[in-house]
């Protein structure tokens, strides 16, 4: 058995060498594009939740480089086949998010808990809460955290026009901007009804109508449960290097790309609140192990939390990996600190 090294604590500014006493047999749970799109009713607009090949390969490659034995299990069905064959791994790296269900992100941790297998990421309760924005937003308000004002439109319910001028419409239990649409109050009730009914039919879910916040779009990334291993942030800018302001990051915009991301210092006065909110929620919802938090910051420097990504992508070219690099962690070190954090919650 070999030892793993180079566990870097960026938050405290110290470099700590931690040793894992044994290497693990780690299974990776995930759905790829063919798993998702093989469903005859699937479409990119409603099912764009698969893990990209580059993300899965990067996680697997770096776990192997750390000395672990890696099994690319794939779907939950494959995991249950291994259970029947008595071939379960010691530990699961959970990248499973599934599709079109308000319970979709909770299924893997619930099954793993029943099987007694430790895993990365949040448990079933927190995965469900962070996915279902209509349940999450009241918790944020109770915690004193600003989030855009909203109406919830349940299927078959009467619609009221919101008092604000510009809105974001989105399914209450989706991610990656699936179904997200911009709507102006001046367009009238008939158009609102039409858009809401379309979304409800597409996703078979309630729809949120949120006040649109014009301003900067900032993503904060955190690793750590009892205390942060590291925390950092990036701001998404237009191709011209300007804040998003009126631009909306819907699915089409994200797939089209062309945005810039710049590193931010969360210790400057106008951004400290984002750091405080993110760390507070990591404590409230622990053990999450790692997560990203999406904010809009208005012109008067008011921070509004838009989303908590408890299933943040670990693609080496996406925001979370960039935040890690900006804070002195290589991609392999990022994978190591997440694994160490998840292991520590098991030991604790």
Short mmCIF file of N, CA and C in Angstrom, two decimals, residues 55-136:
data_model
loop_
_atom_site.label_atom_id
_atom_site.label_comp_id
_atom_site.label_asym_id
_atom_site.label_seq_id
_atom_site.Cartn_x
_atom_site.Cartn_y
_atom_site.Cartn_z
N UNK A 55 -14.97 14.57 -18.46
CA UNK A 55 -15.07 14.68 -17.00
C UNK A 55 -14.85 13.33 -16.33
N UNK A 56 -15.56 12.31 -16.81
CA UNK A 56 -15.44 10.98 -16.20
C UNK A 56 -14.01 10.46 -16.34
N UNK A 57 -13.42 10.61 -17.53
CA UNK A 57 -12.05 10.14 -17.74
C UNK A 57 -11.05 10.90 -16.88
N UNK A 58 -11.27 12.20 -16.70
CA UNK A 58 -10.35 12.98 -15.87
C UNK A 58 -10.40 12.54 -14.42
N UNK A 59 -11.60 12.32 -13.89
CA UNK A 59 -11.72 11.85 -12.51
C UNK A 59 -11.07 10.48 -12.36
N UNK A 60 -11.38 9.56 -13.28
CA UNK A 60 -10.84 8.21 -13.21
C UNK A 60 -9.32 8.21 -13.33
N UNK A 61 -8.79 8.94 -14.30
CA UNK A 61 -7.35 8.97 -14.53
C UNK A 61 -6.60 9.48 -13.31
N UNK A 62 -7.14 10.51 -12.68
CA UNK A 62 -6.44 11.10 -11.55
C UNK A 62 -6.61 10.28 -10.28
N UNK A 63 -7.71 9.59 -10.13
CA UNK A 63 -7.83 8.65 -9.00
C UNK A 63 -6.81 7.51 -9.16
N UNK A 64 -6.66 7.02 -10.39
CA UNK A 64 -5.66 5.99 -10.64
C UNK A 64 -4.25 6.51 -10.37
N UNK A 65 -3.99 7.75 -10.76
CA UNK A 65 -2.67 8.34 -10.52
C UNK A 65 -2.37 8.46 -9.04
N UNK A 66 -3.43 8.57 -8.23
CA UNK A 66 -3.26 8.62 -6.77
C UNK A 66 -3.12 7.23 -6.16
N UNK A 67 -3.18 6.21 -7.02
CA UNK A 67 -2.94 4.84 -6.55
C UNK A 67 -4.18 4.01 -6.31
N UNK A 68 -5.34 4.53 -6.61
CA UNK A 68 -6.58 3.81 -6.34
C UNK A 68 -6.97 2.90 -7.51
N UNK A 69 -7.72 1.86 -7.18
CA UNK A 69 -8.26 0.94 -8.17
C UNK A 69 -9.63 1.46 -8.58
N UNK A 70 -9.82 1.79 -9.85
CA UNK A 70 -11.04 2.48 -10.30
C UNK A 70 -11.90 1.57 -11.17
N UNK A 71 -13.19 1.56 -10.88
CA UNK A 71 -14.17 0.80 -11.64
C UNK A 71 -15.19 1.78 -12.21
N UNK A 72 -15.23 1.92 -13.53
CA UNK A 72 -16.21 2.80 -14.18
C UNK A 72 -17.56 2.08 -14.22
N UNK A 73 -18.31 2.20 -13.15
CA UNK A 73 -19.56 1.46 -13.02
C UNK A 73 -20.62 1.98 -13.98
N UNK A 74 -20.74 3.29 -14.06
CA UNK A 74 -21.79 3.87 -14.90
C UNK A 74 -23.07 4.06 -14.12
N UNK A 75 -24.18 3.51 -14.60
CA UNK A 75 -25.50 3.81 -14.06
C UNK A 75 -25.80 3.07 -12.76
N UNK A 76 -26.87 3.50 -12.10
CA UNK A 76 -27.33 2.82 -10.89
C UNK A 76 -27.74 1.38 -11.18
N UNK A 77 -28.28 1.12 -12.36
CA UNK A 77 -28.63 -0.25 -12.73
C UNK A 77 -27.38 -1.13 -12.72
N UNK A 78 -26.28 -0.61 -13.22
CA UNK A 78 -25.03 -1.36 -13.22
C UNK A 78 -24.54 -1.61 -11.80
N UNK A 79 -24.71 -0.60 -10.93
CA UNK A 79 -24.33 -0.77 -9.53
C UNK A 79 -25.11 -1.91 -8.88
N UNK A 80 -26.41 -1.96 -9.15
CA UNK A 80 -27.24 -3.00 -8.55
C UNK A 80 -26.90 -4.38 -9.10
N UNK A 81 -26.46 -4.45 -10.35
CA UNK A 81 -25.98 -5.71 -10.90
C UNK A 81 -24.73 -6.17 -10.13
N UNK A 82 -23.84 -5.24 -9.83
CA UNK A 82 -22.64 -5.59 -9.05
C UNK A 82 -23.02 -6.04 -7.64
N UNK A 83 -24.05 -5.43 -7.09
CA UNK A 83 -24.52 -5.85 -5.76
C UNK A 83 -25.03 -7.29 -5.81
N UNK A 84 -25.80 -7.63 -6.84
CA UNK A 84 -26.30 -9.00 -6.97
C UNK A 84 -25.16 -10.00 -7.14
N UNK A 85 -24.08 -9.54 -7.80
CA UNK A 85 -22.94 -10.42 -8.03
C UNK A 85 -21.90 -10.33 -6.92
N UNK A 86 -22.23 -9.59 -5.85
CA UNK A 86 -21.31 -9.42 -4.71
C UNK A 86 -19.97 -8.84 -5.16
N UNK A 87 -20.03 -7.81 -6.03
CA UNK A 87 -18.82 -7.17 -6.55
C UNK A 87 -18.83 -5.66 -6.33
N UNK A 88 -19.30 -5.27 -5.17
CA UNK A 88 -19.38 -3.84 -4.87
C UNK A 88 -18.01 -3.27 -4.51
N UNK A 89 -17.75 -2.01 -4.86
CA UNK A 89 -16.49 -1.37 -4.48
C UNK A 89 -16.53 -0.93 -3.02
N UNK A 90 -15.38 -0.47 -2.52
CA UNK A 90 -15.31 0.03 -1.14
C UNK A 90 -15.88 1.44 -1.02
N UNK A 91 -15.83 2.18 -2.12
CA UNK A 91 -16.16 3.60 -2.09
C UNK A 91 -16.72 3.99 -3.45
N UNK A 92 -17.65 4.97 -3.46
CA UNK A 92 -18.25 5.44 -4.70
C UNK A 92 -17.96 6.92 -4.90
N UNK A 93 -17.47 7.23 -6.11
CA UNK A 93 -17.39 8.63 -6.53
C UNK A 93 -18.69 8.90 -7.29
N UNK A 94 -19.57 9.67 -6.68
CA UNK A 94 -20.92 9.81 -7.20
C UNK A 94 -21.05 10.99 -8.15
N UNK A 95 -21.20 10.69 -9.44
CA UNK A 95 -21.47 11.69 -10.47
C UNK A 95 -22.86 11.50 -11.07
N UNK A 96 -23.69 10.67 -10.45
CA UNK A 96 -25.01 10.35 -10.99
C UNK A 96 -26.00 11.47 -10.70
N UNK A 97 -26.72 11.93 -11.75
CA UNK A 97 -27.75 12.95 -11.56
C UNK A 97 -29.09 12.56 -12.20
N UNK A 98 -29.07 11.62 -13.13
CA UNK A 98 -30.28 11.13 -13.79
C UNK A 98 -31.09 12.27 -14.41
N UNK A 99 -32.38 12.04 -14.72
CA UNK A 99 -33.17 13.06 -15.44
C UNK A 99 -34.63 13.06 -15.01
N UNK A 100 -35.31 14.17 -15.32
CA UNK A 100 -36.76 14.35 -15.29
C UNK A 100 -37.46 13.76 -14.07
N UNK A 101 -36.95 14.03 -12.92
CA UNK A 101 -37.60 13.66 -11.66
C UNK A 101 -37.10 14.59 -10.58
N UNK A 102 -37.98 15.01 -9.70
CA UNK A 102 -37.52 15.88 -8.62
C UNK A 102 -36.69 15.12 -7.60
N UNK A 103 -36.65 13.80 -7.71
CA UNK A 103 -35.84 12.98 -6.81
C UNK A 103 -34.56 12.46 -7.48
N UNK A 104 -34.28 12.92 -8.70
CA UNK A 104 -33.26 12.27 -9.53
C UNK A 104 -31.87 12.30 -8.89
N UNK A 105 -31.49 13.40 -8.27
CA UNK A 105 -30.13 13.46 -7.69
C UNK A 105 -30.05 12.74 -6.35
N UNK A 106 -31.20 12.45 -5.75
CA UNK A 106 -31.22 11.79 -4.44
C UNK A 106 -31.15 10.27 -4.53
N UNK A 107 -31.43 9.71 -5.70
CA UNK A 107 -31.52 8.26 -5.82
C UNK A 107 -30.21 7.56 -5.49
N UNK A 108 -29.12 8.06 -6.07
CA UNK A 108 -27.83 7.40 -5.83
C UNK A 108 -27.43 7.43 -4.36
N UNK A 109 -27.42 8.59 -3.69
CA UNK A 109 -27.02 8.57 -2.27
C UNK A 109 -27.97 7.75 -1.39
N UNK A 110 -29.25 7.71 -1.73
CA UNK A 110 -30.18 6.90 -0.94
C UNK A 110 -29.85 5.41 -1.08
N UNK A 111 -29.60 4.97 -2.29
CA UNK A 111 -29.25 3.56 -2.52
C UNK A 111 -27.90 3.23 -1.88
N UNK A 112 -26.94 4.12 -2.01
CA UNK A 112 -25.61 3.87 -1.43
C UNK A 112 -25.69 3.80 0.09
N UNK A 113 -26.53 4.63 0.68
CA UNK A 113 -26.71 4.56 2.14
C UNK A 113 -27.29 3.22 2.55
N UNK A 114 -28.26 2.74 1.78
CA UNK A 114 -28.85 1.44 2.09
C UNK A 114 -27.83 0.31 1.93
N UNK A 115 -26.96 0.43 0.93
CA UNK A 115 -25.94 -0.59 0.69
C UNK A 115 -24.75 -0.46 1.65
N UNK A 116 -24.68 0.65 2.36
CA UNK A 116 -23.59 0.84 3.31
C UNK A 116 -22.26 1.20 2.66
N UNK A 117 -22.32 1.85 1.49
CA UNK A 117 -21.10 2.23 0.78
C UNK A 117 -20.87 3.73 0.92
N UNK A 118 -19.74 4.16 1.44
CA UNK A 118 -19.46 5.61 1.51
C UNK A 118 -19.27 6.20 0.12
N UNK A 119 -19.50 7.51 0.01
CA UNK A 119 -19.51 8.13 -1.31
C UNK A 119 -19.17 9.62 -1.20
N UNK A 120 -18.83 10.20 -2.33
CA UNK A 120 -18.60 11.64 -2.38
C UNK A 120 -19.92 12.39 -2.51
N UNK A 121 -19.92 13.62 -2.00
CA UNK A 121 -21.06 14.50 -2.20
C UNK A 121 -22.10 14.42 -1.10
N UNK A 122 -23.18 15.20 -1.29
CA UNK A 122 -24.23 15.29 -0.29
C UNK A 122 -25.10 14.05 -0.22
N UNK A 123 -25.88 13.98 0.88
CA UNK A 123 -26.79 12.85 1.04
C UNK A 123 -28.10 13.13 0.30
N UNK A 124 -29.03 12.19 0.40
CA UNK A 124 -30.27 12.29 -0.38
C UNK A 124 -31.08 13.53 0.00
N UNK A 125 -31.10 13.87 1.27
CA UNK A 125 -31.88 15.02 1.72
C UNK A 125 -31.38 16.31 1.08
N UNK A 126 -30.08 16.54 1.17
CA UNK A 126 -29.51 17.78 0.65
C UNK A 126 -29.53 17.80 -0.87
N UNK A 127 -29.32 16.66 -1.51
CA UNK A 127 -29.40 16.64 -2.96
C UNK A 127 -30.80 17.03 -3.43
N UNK A 128 -31.84 16.53 -2.75
CA UNK A 128 -33.21 16.89 -3.12
C UNK A 128 -33.49 18.36 -2.85
N UNK A 129 -33.07 18.83 -1.70
CA UNK A 129 -33.35 20.21 -1.33
C UNK A 129 -32.71 21.19 -2.30
N UNK A 130 -31.44 20.97 -2.63
CA UNK A 130 -30.77 21.91 -3.53
C UNK A 130 -31.27 21.81 -4.96
N UNK A 131 -31.80 20.66 -5.35
CA UNK A 131 -32.37 20.51 -6.70
C UNK A 131 -33.72 21.21 -6.81
N UNK A 132 -34.53 21.09 -5.77
CA UNK A 132 -35.90 21.62 -5.80
C UNK A 132 -35.90 23.06 -5.29
N UNK A 133 -35.77 24.00 -6.23
CA UNK A 133 -35.60 25.41 -5.87
C UNK A 133 -36.80 25.98 -5.12
N UNK A 134 -38.00 25.45 -5.37
CA UNK A 134 -39.18 25.96 -4.67
C UNK A 134 -39.16 25.59 -3.20
N UNK A 135 -38.39 24.57 -2.81
CA UNK A 135 -38.20 24.23 -1.41
C UNK A 135 -36.96 24.92 -0.84
N UNK A 136 -35.96 25.09 -1.68
CA UNK A 136 -34.70 25.69 -1.23
C UNK A 136 -34.87 27.17 -0.91
#
